[in-house]
């Protein structure tokens, strides 16, 4: 999940009877699965929540380029280097689609970026963990992109047209990312004992943070209910998390590596895997800014933006000069 | 006369310049001045990396002909030491600020396009084929770096000063693109390679025209650095290789 704990401004979900006629008509459209488009009337809280959710998702793509970009220059083969460059480039592209989708709601990309840099806007907690070995690039594709897809496939059906269409494009590329990550893991697990140990170590470090990507348990999540009503959240945090565990455990078995969870066990009665308790304190801490790489990630983004200011200013100045010349010629 | 030895050496020059420049561009990814630039430079880097791989593949075939076994692209890229690298000194220069990166790219792109246009007609069919494919990509690279030279040169006072400084600093690394050594001469005689010296006039003309539109001055310094094509590099290459080759060297023989 690239958007976690998105605030909807709601304390509880109101029933249809409690809504104004406009709000009621809006909710009825959503209930009938008719997409909301940027020019349609929408409640202010819906608009604000979507801006928060979509921009958080966009920021996650952009910040997410950093941990993976960390290995482009050290990729072990030319083929892996090309794949990784293409993948990180895709993420920049996803960021772009998503910023554009958010802009249809009446904010500018610059405002959204300013909110990221000031710390007001969040991005997914997962990107505050370090990529220490090449196996981490495999684990990110396999687990992090795997978790992202789990969340984003349902969002292809979300109520807001531009977001839903962006998700359809993003998901196509994400599934390629997930496969390339798993392919790295296969190669490592079939490799030397050192490579296999590298794969196990990456799984140990990325497993729990990946489960946290889906957000806090449903019971603690007021905002989820409102988002579900608006169909900008289709499945609950716990449902998605369970699906992810059920899908991923057999893949780890195939690789011959083990989840770092002694309580993980198939439950015949439920038809799902049971898993151990998640350390929510860790998630809240990382979201607050106290993860292993929060400071580095944000300062890398701010540095890129500040170092690039003169380039953006120059491009703008040049465009203005050209426009002035064209106007003069036309006159 | 063209021998497999000289052909192999020539192919490595083409491959290595593409590879090292792609490696440098890879360093930018995620740190560019605006998202669209991250995407664009990733594209250029990917093109160059793809071209390097095509040249390596052909070099490997030639080496097989010579020695019975040709090294793979990864062995060639990741297990040779600096003295065996044949790239231009220009491409190993650090990224610096955006003007430095753009100046390096522009000097290279204009030369690259001229070179590939000639190699497209090489007497060696494989070279002609790879050059034709690469040329399609490089035509776009030239367009893009030209646009940026003009924008930054004719943008603000700050960007103008930075662009001019970058143009001046990198200038002495452009000379070796146009000097021919024994390898060049051997292959040029057979129509396999093109006469490097003959690329100088059109290159200067093109670069001069763009710099003038960008309100920048074409440097007049005559003295030029050299050595890349013969394997004598600047101090920067060793660091590029230390980073790029590290995993292959730390885990010898492992498959990734």
Coordinates of C-alpha atoms in Angstrom, one line a residue:
Chain A
X1 CA 0.0 0.0 0.0
X2 CA 1.6 3.2 -1.1
X3 CA -1.0 5.4 0.8
X4 CA -1.2 4.6 4.5
X5 CA -3.5 6.0 7.1
X6 CA -5.1 8.7 4.9
X7 CA -7.1 11.2 6.9
X8 CA -10.7 11.6 5.6
X9 CA -11.7 14.3 8.1
X10 CA -14.6 12.0 9.2
X11 CA -15.3 10.9 12.8
X12 CA -17.9 8.4 11.6
X13 CA -19.7 7.5 8.4
X14 CA -23.0 9.3 8.0
X15 CA -26.1 7.4 6.6
X16 CA -27.8 8.5 3.4
X17 CA -30.6 10.3 5.5
X18 CA -28.1 12.5 7.2
X19 CA -26.7 13.8 3.9
X20 CA -27.6 17.0 2.0
X21 CA -29.4 16.5 -1.4
X22 CA -26.1 17.1 -3.2
X23 CA -24.2 14.7 -1.1
X24 CA -26.9 12.1 -1.4
X25 CA -26.9 12.4 -5.2
X26 CA -23.1 12.0 -5.1
X27 CA -23.2 9.0 -2.9
X28 CA -25.9 7.4 -5.0
X29 CA -23.7 7.8 -8.1
X30 CA -20.9 6.1 -6.3
X31 CA -23.2 3.3 -5.1
X32 CA -24.2 2.8 -8.7
X33 CA -20.5 2.5 -9.7
X34 CA -20.6 5.7 -11.9
X35 CA -17.2 7.3 -12.0
X36 CA -16.7 10.8 -10.5
X37 CA -14.9 13.1 -12.9
X38 CA -13.0 16.3 -12.0
X39 CA -15.7 18.7 -13.1
X40 CA -18.5 16.9 -11.2
X41 CA -19.7 18.2 -7.9
X42 CA -18.0 16.4 -5.0
X43 CA -18.0 16.9 -1.2
X44 CA -15.0 18.9 0.0
X45 CA -13.9 16.1 2.3
X46 CA -13.9 13.7 -0.7
X47 CA -11.7 16.1 -2.7
X48 CA -9.3 16.7 0.1
X49 CA -9.0 13.0 1.0
X50 CA -8.3 12.1 -2.6
X51 CA -5.6 14.8 -2.8
X52 CA -4.0 13.4 0.3
X53 CA -4.3 9.8 -1.0
X54 CA -3.2 10.4 -4.5
X55 CA -0.3 12.7 -3.6
X56 CA 0.9 10.3 -0.9
X57 CA 0.9 7.7 -3.6
X58 CA 2.8 9.9 -6.0
X59 CA 5.3 10.9 -3.3
X60 CA 5.9 7.2 -2.5
X61 CA 6.8 6.5 -6.2
X62 CA 9.3 9.4 -6.2
X63 CA 10.9 8.6 -2.8
X64 CA 10.8 5.0 -3.8
X65 CA 13.2 5.7 -6.6
X66 CA 15.9 6.4 -4.0
X67 CA 16.4 3.0 -2.3
X68 CA 16.4 1.2 -5.7
X69 CA 18.4 3.9 -7.5
X70 CA 21.0 3.2 -4.8
X71 CA 21.9 0.0 -6.7
X72 CA 21.8 1.1 -10.4
X73 CA 25.5 1.8 -10.5
X74 CA 26.3 -1.5 -8.7
X75 CA 23.9 -3.9 -10.5
X76 CA 25.7 -7.2 -10.9
X77 CA 25.2 -7.6 -14.7
X78 CA 24.4 -5.3 -17.6
X79 CA 21.0 -6.9 -18.1
X80 CA 20.1 -6.4 -14.4
X81 CA 21.3 -2.8 -14.7
X82 CA 19.1 -2.2 -17.7
X83 CA 16.1 -3.7 -16.0
X84 CA 16.6 -1.7 -12.8
X85 CA 17.1 1.6 -14.7
X86 CA 13.9 0.9 -16.6
X87 CA 12.1 0.1 -13.4
X88 CA 13.2 3.2 -11.6
X89 CA 12.2 5.2 -14.7
X90 CA 8.7 3.6 -14.6
X91 CA 8.4 4.8 -11.0
X92 CA 9.2 8.4 -12.1
X93 CA 6.4 7.9 -14.7
X94 CA 4.0 6.6 -12.1
X95 CA 4.8 9.7 -10.0
X96 CA 3.9 11.8 -13.0
X97 CA 0.6 10.2 -13.8
X98 CA -0.4 10.4 -10.2
X99 CA 0.6 14.1 -9.8
X100 CA -1.4 14.8 -12.9
X101 CA -4.4 12.9 -11.4
X102 CA -4.1 15.0 -8.2
X103 CA -3.9 18.2 -10.2
X104 CA -7.3 17.5 -11.7
X105 CA -8.6 18.2 -8.1
X106 CA -7.3 21.7 -8.1
X107 CA -3.8 21.6 -6.6
X108 CA -0.5 22.1 -8.4
X109 CA 2.4 19.7 -8.5
X110 CA 4.6 22.4 -6.9
X111 CA 2.3 22.7 -3.9
X112 CA 2.2 19.0 -3.4
X113 CA 6.0 18.7 -3.6
X114 CA 6.3 21.6 -1.1
X115 CA 4.1 19.6 1.3
X116 CA 6.4 16.6 0.9
X117 CA 9.5 18.6 1.5
X118 CA 8.1 20.3 4.6
X119 CA 7.1 17.0 6.1
X120 CA 3.4 17.8 5.9
X121 CA 2.6 15.2 3.3
X122 CA 3.6 11.5 3.9
X123 CA 4.9 8.8 1.7
X124 CA 4.8 5.0 2.3
X125 CA 6.8 4.0 5.4
X126 CA 8.4 1.2 3.4
X127 CA 10.9 3.5 1.7
X128 CA 12.5 4.5 4.9
X129 CA 14.2 1.1 5.1
X130 CA 17.7 0.8 3.6
X131 CA 18.8 -1.3 0.6
X132 CA 21.9 -2.9 2.0
X133 CA 22.6 -5.7 -0.5
X134 CA 21.6 -6.6 -4.1
X135 CA 19.1 -9.1 -2.6
X136 CA 17.2 -6.1 -1.3
X137 CA 16.4 -5.1 -4.9
X138 CA 14.9 -8.6 -5.3
X139 CA 13.0 -8.3 -2.1
X140 CA 11.6 -4.9 -2.9
X141 CA 10.3 -6.1 -6.3
X142 CA 8.9 -9.3 -4.9
X143 CA 7.4 -8.1 -1.6
X144 CA 7.0 -4.3 -1.8
X145 CA 5.8 -4.2 -5.4
X146 CA 3.8 -7.4 -4.6
X147 CA 2.0 -5.6 -1.7
X148 CA 1.5 -2.5 -3.9
X149 CA -0.2 -4.5 -6.6
X150 CA -2.4 -6.2 -4.0
X151 CA -3.6 -2.8 -3.1
X152 CA -3.7 -1.1 -6.4
X153 CA -5.6 -3.7 -8.4
X154 CA -8.8 -3.0 -6.5
X155 CA -8.1 0.8 -6.9
X156 CA -8.5 0.4 -10.6
X157 CA -12.2 0.2 -9.8
X158 CA -12.1 3.2 -7.4
X159 CA -14.8 5.9 -7.8
X160 CA -12.6 8.8 -9.0
X161 CA -12.0 8.5 -12.8
X162 CA -8.5 9.9 -13.2
X163 CA -7.2 7.9 -10.2
X164 CA -8.8 4.7 -11.5
X165 CA -7.3 5.2 -14.9
X166 CA -3.9 6.0 -13.5
X167 CA -4.0 2.8 -11.5
X168 CA -4.8 0.7 -14.5
X169 CA -1.6 1.9 -16.2
X170 CA 0.5 1.7 -13.1
X171 CA -0.7 -1.9 -12.3
X172 CA 0.4 -3.2 -15.7
X173 CA 4.0 -2.0 -15.1
X174 CA 4.0 -3.1 -11.4
X175 CA 3.3 -6.7 -12.3
X176 CA 6.5 -6.6 -14.4
X177 CA 8.3 -5.1 -11.5
X178 CA 7.1 -7.8 -9.2
X179 CA 8.2 -10.5 -11.6
X180 CA 11.7 -9.1 -12.0
X181 CA 12.1 -9.0 -8.2
X182 CA 11.1 -12.6 -7.9
X183 CA 13.4 -13.5 -10.7
X184 CA 16.3 -11.9 -8.8
X185 CA 15.3 -13.9 -5.7
X186 CA 15.1 -17.2 -7.7
X187 CA 18.6 -16.6 -9.1
X188 CA 20.0 -15.8 -5.6
X189 CA 18.3 -18.8 -4.1
X190 CA 19.7 -21.1 -6.7
X191 CA 23.1 -19.6 -6.4
X192 CA 26.0 -20.0 -4.0
X193 CA 25.4 -20.4 -0.3
X194 CA 26.4 -16.7 0.2
X195 CA 23.8 -15.6 -2.3
X196 CA 21.1 -17.7 -0.7
X197 CA 22.1 -16.2 2.7
X198 CA 21.8 -12.8 1.1
X199 CA 18.3 -13.6 0.0
X200 CA 17.2 -14.9 3.4
X201 CA 18.7 -11.8 5.1
X202 CA 16.7 -9.5 2.7
X203 CA 13.5 -11.5 3.5
X204 CA 14.1 -11.2 7.2
X205 CA 14.5 -7.4 7.0
X206 CA 11.6 -6.7 4.5
X207 CA 8.9 -9.1 5.6
X208 CA 7.4 -7.2 8.5
X209 CA 7.7 -3.7 7.0
X210 CA 5.9 -5.1 3.9
X211 CA 3.0 -6.3 6.1
X212 CA 2.9 -2.9 7.6
X213 CA 2.4 -1.3 4.2
X214 CA -1.3 -2.2 4.3
X215 CA -1.8 0.1 7.3
X216 CA -3.1 -0.5 10.9
X217 CA -5.7 -3.2 11.7
X218 CA -9.2 -2.5 10.6
X219 CA -10.5 -2.1 14.2
X220 CA -8.3 1.0 14.6
X221 CA -9.1 2.6 11.4
X222 CA -12.0 5.2 11.4
X223 CA -11.0 6.7 8.1
X224 CA -11.1 3.4 6.3
X225 CA -14.9 3.2 6.7
X226 CA -15.5 6.6 5.1
X227 CA -13.0 5.8 2.3
X228 CA -14.8 2.5 1.7
X229 CA -18.2 4.4 1.5
X230 CA -16.6 6.7 -1.1
X231 CA -15.1 3.7 -3.0
X232 CA -11.6 5.1 -2.9
X233 CA -10.7 2.2 -0.7
X234 CA -12.1 -1.1 -1.9
X235 CA -10.8 -3.7 0.4
X236 CA -9.9 -3.4 4.1
X237 CA -6.3 -3.3 5.4
X238 CA -6.6 -6.7 7.1
X239 CA -8.2 -8.3 4.1
X240 CA -5.4 -7.1 1.8
X241 CA -2.8 -8.1 4.3
X242 CA -4.2 -11.6 4.6
X243 CA -4.3 -12.0 0.8
X244 CA -0.7 -10.9 0.6
X245 CA 0.4 -13.4 3.2
X246 CA -1.5 -16.2 1.5
X247 CA 0.0 -15.4 -1.9
X248 CA 3.5 -14.9 -0.7
X249 CA 4.2 -17.8 1.7
X250 CA 4.1 -20.4 -1.1
X251 CA 6.5 -18.3 -3.1
X252 CA 9.0 -18.3 -0.2
X253 CA 8.5 -22.0 0.1
X254 CA 9.3 -22.3 -3.6
X255 CA 12.5 -20.2 -3.1
X256 CA 13.4 -22.3 -0.1
X257 CA 13.7 -19.4 2.3
X258 CA 11.7 -18.8 5.5
X259 CA 9.5 -16.0 6.7
X260 CA 10.9 -14.5 10.0
X261 CA 7.7 -15.5 11.8
X262 CA 7.7 -18.6 14.1
X263 CA 3.9 -18.3 14.4
X264 CA 3.2 -18.4 10.7
X265 CA 1.1 -21.5 10.0
X266 CA -1.6 -22.7 7.6
X267 CA -5.0 -22.7 9.3
X268 CA -7.2 -25.3 7.6
X269 CA -10.3 -24.1 9.2
X270 CA -9.9 -20.5 8.0
X271 CA -8.4 -21.5 4.7
X272 CA -5.7 -18.9 5.4
X273 CA -2.3 -18.6 6.9
X274 CA -2.2 -17.4 10.5
X275 CA 0.7 -15.1 11.3
X276 CA 2.3 -13.5 14.3
X277 CA 1.5 -10.1 15.8
X278 CA 2.8 -7.0 14.0
X279 CA 4.8 -4.5 15.9
X280 CA 2.6 -1.5 15.2
X281 CA 4.8 0.7 17.4
X282 CA 7.4 0.3 14.7
X283 CA 5.1 1.5 12.0
X284 CA 3.9 4.5 14.0
X285 CA 7.5 5.4 14.7
X286 CA 8.6 5.2 11.1
X287 CA 5.6 7.3 10.0
X288 CA 6.5 9.9 12.6
X289 CA 9.9 10.2 11.1
X290 CA 12.0 7.7 13.1
X291 CA 12.8 5.0 10.6
X292 CA 16.3 4.1 9.6
X293 CA 16.3 6.3 6.5
X294 CA 13.6 9.0 6.9
X295 CA 16.1 11.8 7.2
X296 CA 18.2 10.6 4.2
X297 CA 15.3 10.1 1.9
X298 CA 13.7 13.5 2.6
X299 CA 17.0 15.3 2.4
X300 CA 17.9 13.6 -0.9
X301 CA 14.5 14.8 -2.3
X302 CA 15.0 18.4 -1.0
X303 CA 18.6 18.5 -2.2
X304 CA 17.5 17.4 -5.8
X305 CA 14.8 20.0 -5.8
X306 CA 17.0 22.8 -4.5
X307 CA 20.0 21.9 -6.6
X308 CA 17.7 21.9 -9.6
X309 CA 16.1 25.3 -8.9
X310 CA 18.4 27.2 -11.2
X311 CA 17.7 24.7 -14.1
X312 CA 14.0 25.1 -13.7
X313 CA 14.3 28.9 -13.5
X314 CA 16.5 28.9 -16.6
X315 CA 14.0 26.8 -18.6
X316 CA 11.2 29.2 -17.5
X317 CA 13.2 32.3 -18.4
X318 CA 14.1 30.9 -21.8
X319 CA 10.4 30.0 -22.5
X320 CA 9.3 33.5 -21.5
X321 CA 12.0 35.1 -23.8
X322 CA 10.8 32.9 -26.7
X323 CA 7.1 33.8 -26.0
X324 CA 8.0 37.5 -25.9
X325 CA 9.9 37.2 -29.2
X326 CA 7.0 35.4 -30.8
X327 CA 4.5 38.1 -29.6
X328 CA 6.7 40.8 -30.9
X329 CA 6.9 39.2 -34.3
X330 CA 3.2 38.7 -34.4
X331 CA 2.6 42.4 -33.5
Chain B
X1 CA 44.5 -3.7 -42.8
X2 CA 41.7 -4.8 -40.6
X3 CA 42.6 -7.7 -38.4
X4 CA 40.4 -9.3 -35.7
X5 CA 42.7 -7.7 -33.1
X6 CA 42.2 -4.2 -34.4
X7 CA 38.5 -4.8 -35.0
X8 CA 38.1 -6.0 -31.4
X9 CA 39.9 -3.0 -30.1
X10 CA 37.7 -0.7 -32.1
X11 CA 34.5 -2.3 -30.9
X12 CA 35.6 -1.9 -27.3
X13 CA 36.1 1.8 -27.9
X14 CA 32.5 2.1 -29.1
X15 CA 31.1 -0.2 -26.3
X16 CA 33.1 1.4 -23.5
X17 CA 32.2 5.0 -24.3
X18 CA 28.5 4.0 -24.3
X19 CA 28.8 2.0 -21.2
X20 CA 30.6 4.5 -19.1
X21 CA 28.3 7.3 -20.1
X22 CA 25.3 5.2 -19.3
X23 CA 26.8 4.5 -15.9
X24 CA 27.3 8.2 -15.3
X25 CA 23.7 8.9 -16.3
X26 CA 22.5 6.2 -14.0
X27 CA 23.9 8.2 -11.1
X28 CA 21.4 10.9 -11.8
X29 CA 18.3 8.8 -11.6
X30 CA 16.1 10.1 -8.7
X31 CA 18.2 13.2 -8.3
X32 CA 17.3 15.3 -11.4
X33 CA 16.0 18.9 -11.3
X34 CA 12.5 17.9 -12.3
X35 CA 10.7 14.6 -12.8
X36 CA 10.6 14.8 -16.6
X37 CA 14.4 15.0 -16.6
X38 CA 14.8 11.9 -14.6
X39 CA 12.7 10.1 -17.1
X40 CA 14.5 11.6 -20.1
X41 CA 18.0 10.8 -18.8
X42 CA 17.0 7.3 -17.9
X43 CA 15.9 6.9 -21.5
X44 CA 19.2 8.1 -22.8
X45 CA 21.1 6.0 -20.4
X46 CA 19.1 2.9 -21.3
X47 CA 19.7 3.6 -25.0
X48 CA 23.4 3.9 -24.5
X49 CA 23.5 0.8 -22.3
X50 CA 21.6 -1.1 -25.0
X51 CA 24.1 0.0 -27.6
X52 CA 27.0 -0.9 -25.4
X53 CA 25.6 -4.4 -25.1
X54 CA 25.3 -4.7 -28.9
X55 CA 28.9 -3.7 -29.4
X56 CA 30.0 -6.1 -26.7
X57 CA 28.1 -8.9 -28.3
X58 CA 29.9 -8.3 -31.6
X59 CA 33.3 -7.9 -29.8
X60 CA 32.7 -11.2 -28.1
X61 CA 32.2 -12.9 -31.5
X62 CA 35.3 -11.4 -32.9
X63 CA 37.2 -12.6 -29.8
X64 CA 35.9 -16.1 -30.3
X65 CA 37.3 -16.0 -33.8
X66 CA 40.6 -15.0 -32.4
X67 CA 41.0 -17.1 -29.3
X68 CA 38.4 -19.8 -29.5
X69 CA 36.5 -18.2 -26.6
X70 CA 35.0 -14.8 -26.5
X71 CA 34.3 -13.1 -23.1
X72 CA 30.6 -12.4 -22.3
X73 CA 29.3 -8.8 -22.1
X74 CA 29.5 -9.0 -18.3
X75 CA 33.1 -10.3 -18.3
X76 CA 34.1 -7.5 -20.7
X77 CA 32.2 -4.8 -18.8
X78 CA 32.7 -6.0 -15.2
X79 CA 36.0 -7.9 -15.1
X80 CA 38.4 -5.7 -17.1
X81 CA 40.7 -3.3 -15.3
X82 CA 41.0 0.4 -16.2
X83 CA 43.9 0.1 -18.5
X84 CA 41.9 -2.2 -20.7
X85 CA 39.0 0.3 -21.0
X86 CA 39.0 2.2 -24.3
X87 CA 36.3 4.8 -23.7
X88 CA 36.8 8.5 -24.3
X89 CA 38.0 10.5 -21.4
X90 CA 35.0 12.8 -21.9
X91 CA 32.4 10.3 -20.8
X92 CA 34.2 9.3 -17.5
X93 CA 34.2 12.9 -16.3
X94 CA 32.0 13.3 -13.2
X95 CA 28.4 14.5 -13.5
X96 CA 29.0 17.8 -11.7
X97 CA 26.1 20.2 -11.9
X98 CA 23.4 19.9 -14.5
X99 CA 25.3 22.2 -16.9
X100 CA 28.3 19.9 -16.7
X101 CA 26.2 16.8 -17.4
X102 CA 24.5 18.6 -20.3
X103 CA 27.8 19.9 -21.8
X104 CA 29.3 16.4 -21.6
X105 CA 26.3 14.9 -23.3
X106 CA 26.1 17.5 -26.0
X107 CA 29.7 17.2 -27.0
X108 CA 29.3 13.4 -27.1
X109 CA 25.9 13.3 -28.8
X110 CA 27.0 15.5 -31.7
X111 CA 30.1 13.4 -32.3
X112 CA 28.1 10.2 -31.8
X113 CA 25.6 11.1 -34.4
X114 CA 28.2 12.0 -37.0
X115 CA 30.1 8.8 -36.3
X116 CA 27.1 6.5 -36.5
X117 CA 26.0 8.2 -39.7
X118 CA 29.3 7.2 -41.2
X119 CA 29.3 3.7 -39.6
X120 CA 25.9 3.0 -41.0
X121 CA 27.7 2.7 -44.3
X122 CA 30.6 0.6 -42.9
X123 CA 32.0 -2.2 -45.0
X124 CA 31.5 -4.4 -42.0
X125 CA 27.8 -5.5 -42.2
X126 CA 27.5 -6.0 -38.4
X127 CA 28.9 -2.6 -37.6
X128 CA 26.5 -1.0 -40.2
X129 CA 23.5 -2.8 -38.7
X130 CA 24.3 -1.8 -35.1
X131 CA 25.1 1.8 -36.1
X132 CA 21.8 2.1 -38.0
X133 CA 19.8 0.9 -35.0
X134 CA 21.8 3.2 -32.6
X135 CA 21.5 6.2 -34.9
X136 CA 17.7 6.3 -34.5
X137 CA 18.1 6.7 -30.7
X138 CA 21.1 9.1 -30.9
X139 CA 19.2 11.5 -33.3
X140 CA 16.8 12.1 -30.4
X141 CA 19.7 12.4 -27.9
X142 CA 21.3 15.3 -30.0
X143 CA 18.0 17.1 -30.2
X144 CA 17.5 16.9 -26.4
X145 CA 21.0 18.0 -25.4
X146 CA 20.9 20.8 -28.0
X147 CA 17.7 22.1 -26.5
X148 CA 19.2 22.1 -23.0
X149 CA 22.4 23.9 -24.1
X150 CA 20.2 26.6 -25.6
X151 CA 17.8 26.9 -22.7
X152 CA 20.6 27.0 -20.1
X153 CA 22.8 29.3 -22.2
X154 CA 20.1 31.7 -23.0
X155 CA 18.1 31.3 -19.7
X156 CA 19.2 33.3 -16.7
X157 CA 22.5 34.9 -15.8
X158 CA 23.3 32.1 -13.4
X159 CA 22.5 29.4 -16.0
X160 CA 24.4 31.2 -18.7
X161 CA 27.5 31.4 -16.5
X162 CA 27.3 27.7 -15.4
X163 CA 26.7 26.6 -19.0
X164 CA 29.7 28.5 -20.3
X165 CA 31.9 27.2 -17.4
X166 CA 30.9 23.6 -18.2
X167 CA 31.5 24.1 -22.0
X168 CA 35.0 25.5 -21.2
X169 CA 36.0 22.9 -18.6
X170 CA 35.1 19.9 -20.8
X171 CA 36.5 21.3 -24.0
X172 CA 40.0 19.8 -23.7
X173 CA 38.3 16.3 -23.6
X174 CA 36.8 16.7 -27.0
X175 CA 40.0 16.5 -29.0
X176 CA 40.5 12.7 -28.8
X177 CA 37.2 12.1 -30.6
X178 CA 39.0 13.4 -33.7
X179 CA 42.5 12.0 -33.5
X180 CA 43.3 8.8 -35.4
X181 CA 45.7 6.2 -34.1
X182 CA 47.0 3.0 -35.8
X183 CA 43.7 1.1 -35.0
X184 CA 41.6 3.9 -36.6
X185 CA 43.8 4.1 -39.6
X186 CA 43.9 0.3 -40.2
X187 CA 40.1 0.1 -40.1
X188 CA 39.5 3.3 -42.0
X189 CA 41.6 2.0 -44.9
X190 CA 39.2 -0.9 -45.4
X191 CA 36.1 1.2 -45.0
X192 CA 35.2 -0.5 -41.8
X193 CA 35.6 2.5 -39.5
X194 CA 35.5 6.1 -40.5
X195 CA 38.2 8.7 -40.6
X196 CA 38.0 10.3 -37.1
X197 CA 39.7 13.5 -38.3
X198 CA 37.0 14.1 -41.0
X199 CA 34.4 14.4 -38.2
X200 CA 36.0 17.5 -36.8
X201 CA 34.8 20.1 -39.2
X202 CA 31.1 19.1 -39.2
X203 CA 31.3 18.7 -35.4
X204 CA 32.8 22.2 -34.9
X205 CA 30.2 23.7 -37.2
X206 CA 27.3 22.1 -35.4
X207 CA 28.6 22.8 -31.9
X208 CA 29.5 26.4 -32.9
X209 CA 26.0 27.0 -34.3
X210 CA 24.3 25.7 -31.2
X211 CA 26.6 27.6 -28.8
X212 CA 26.0 30.8 -30.8
X213 CA 22.2 30.4 -30.6
X214 CA 22.7 29.7 -26.9
X215 CA 24.6 33.0 -26.6
X216 CA 27.7 31.0 -25.5
X217 CA 31.2 31.2 -26.7
X218 CA 33.0 28.4 -28.5
X219 CA 36.3 27.8 -26.6
X220 CA 39.4 28.6 -28.4
X221 CA 41.9 26.6 -26.4
X222 CA 44.0 24.4 -28.7
X223 CA 45.6 22.0 -26.2
X224 CA 43.7 18.7 -25.8
X225 CA 43.8 15.8 -23.4
X226 CA 44.2 12.4 -24.8
X227 CA 44.7 8.7 -23.8
X228 CA 41.2 7.2 -23.4
X229 CA 41.3 5.2 -26.6
X230 CA 44.7 3.8 -25.6
X231 CA 43.7 2.9 -22.1
X232 CA 45.4 5.8 -20.3
X233 CA 42.5 7.4 -18.3
X234 CA 41.8 10.2 -15.8
X235 CA 41.6 9.3 -12.2
X236 CA 37.8 9.2 -12.4
X237 CA 37.6 5.9 -14.3
X238 CA 39.0 3.9 -11.4
X239 CA 36.2 5.0 -9.1
X240 CA 33.6 4.4 -11.7
X241 CA 34.9 0.8 -12.1
X242 CA 35.2 0.2 -8.4
X243 CA 31.5 0.9 -8.0
X244 CA 30.3 -0.7 -11.2
X245 CA 32.4 -3.9 -10.9
X246 CA 32.2 -4.5 -7.2
X247 CA 29.7 -7.3 -6.9
X248 CA 31.2 -9.3 -9.7
X249 CA 34.6 -9.0 -8.1
X250 CA 33.4 -9.6 -4.5
X251 CA 31.6 -12.9 -5.5
X252 CA 33.8 -14.4 -8.3
X253 CA 31.9 -16.8 -10.5
X254 CA 28.4 -16.2 -9.0
X255 CA 25.5 -15.9 -11.4
X256 CA 23.1 -13.1 -10.8

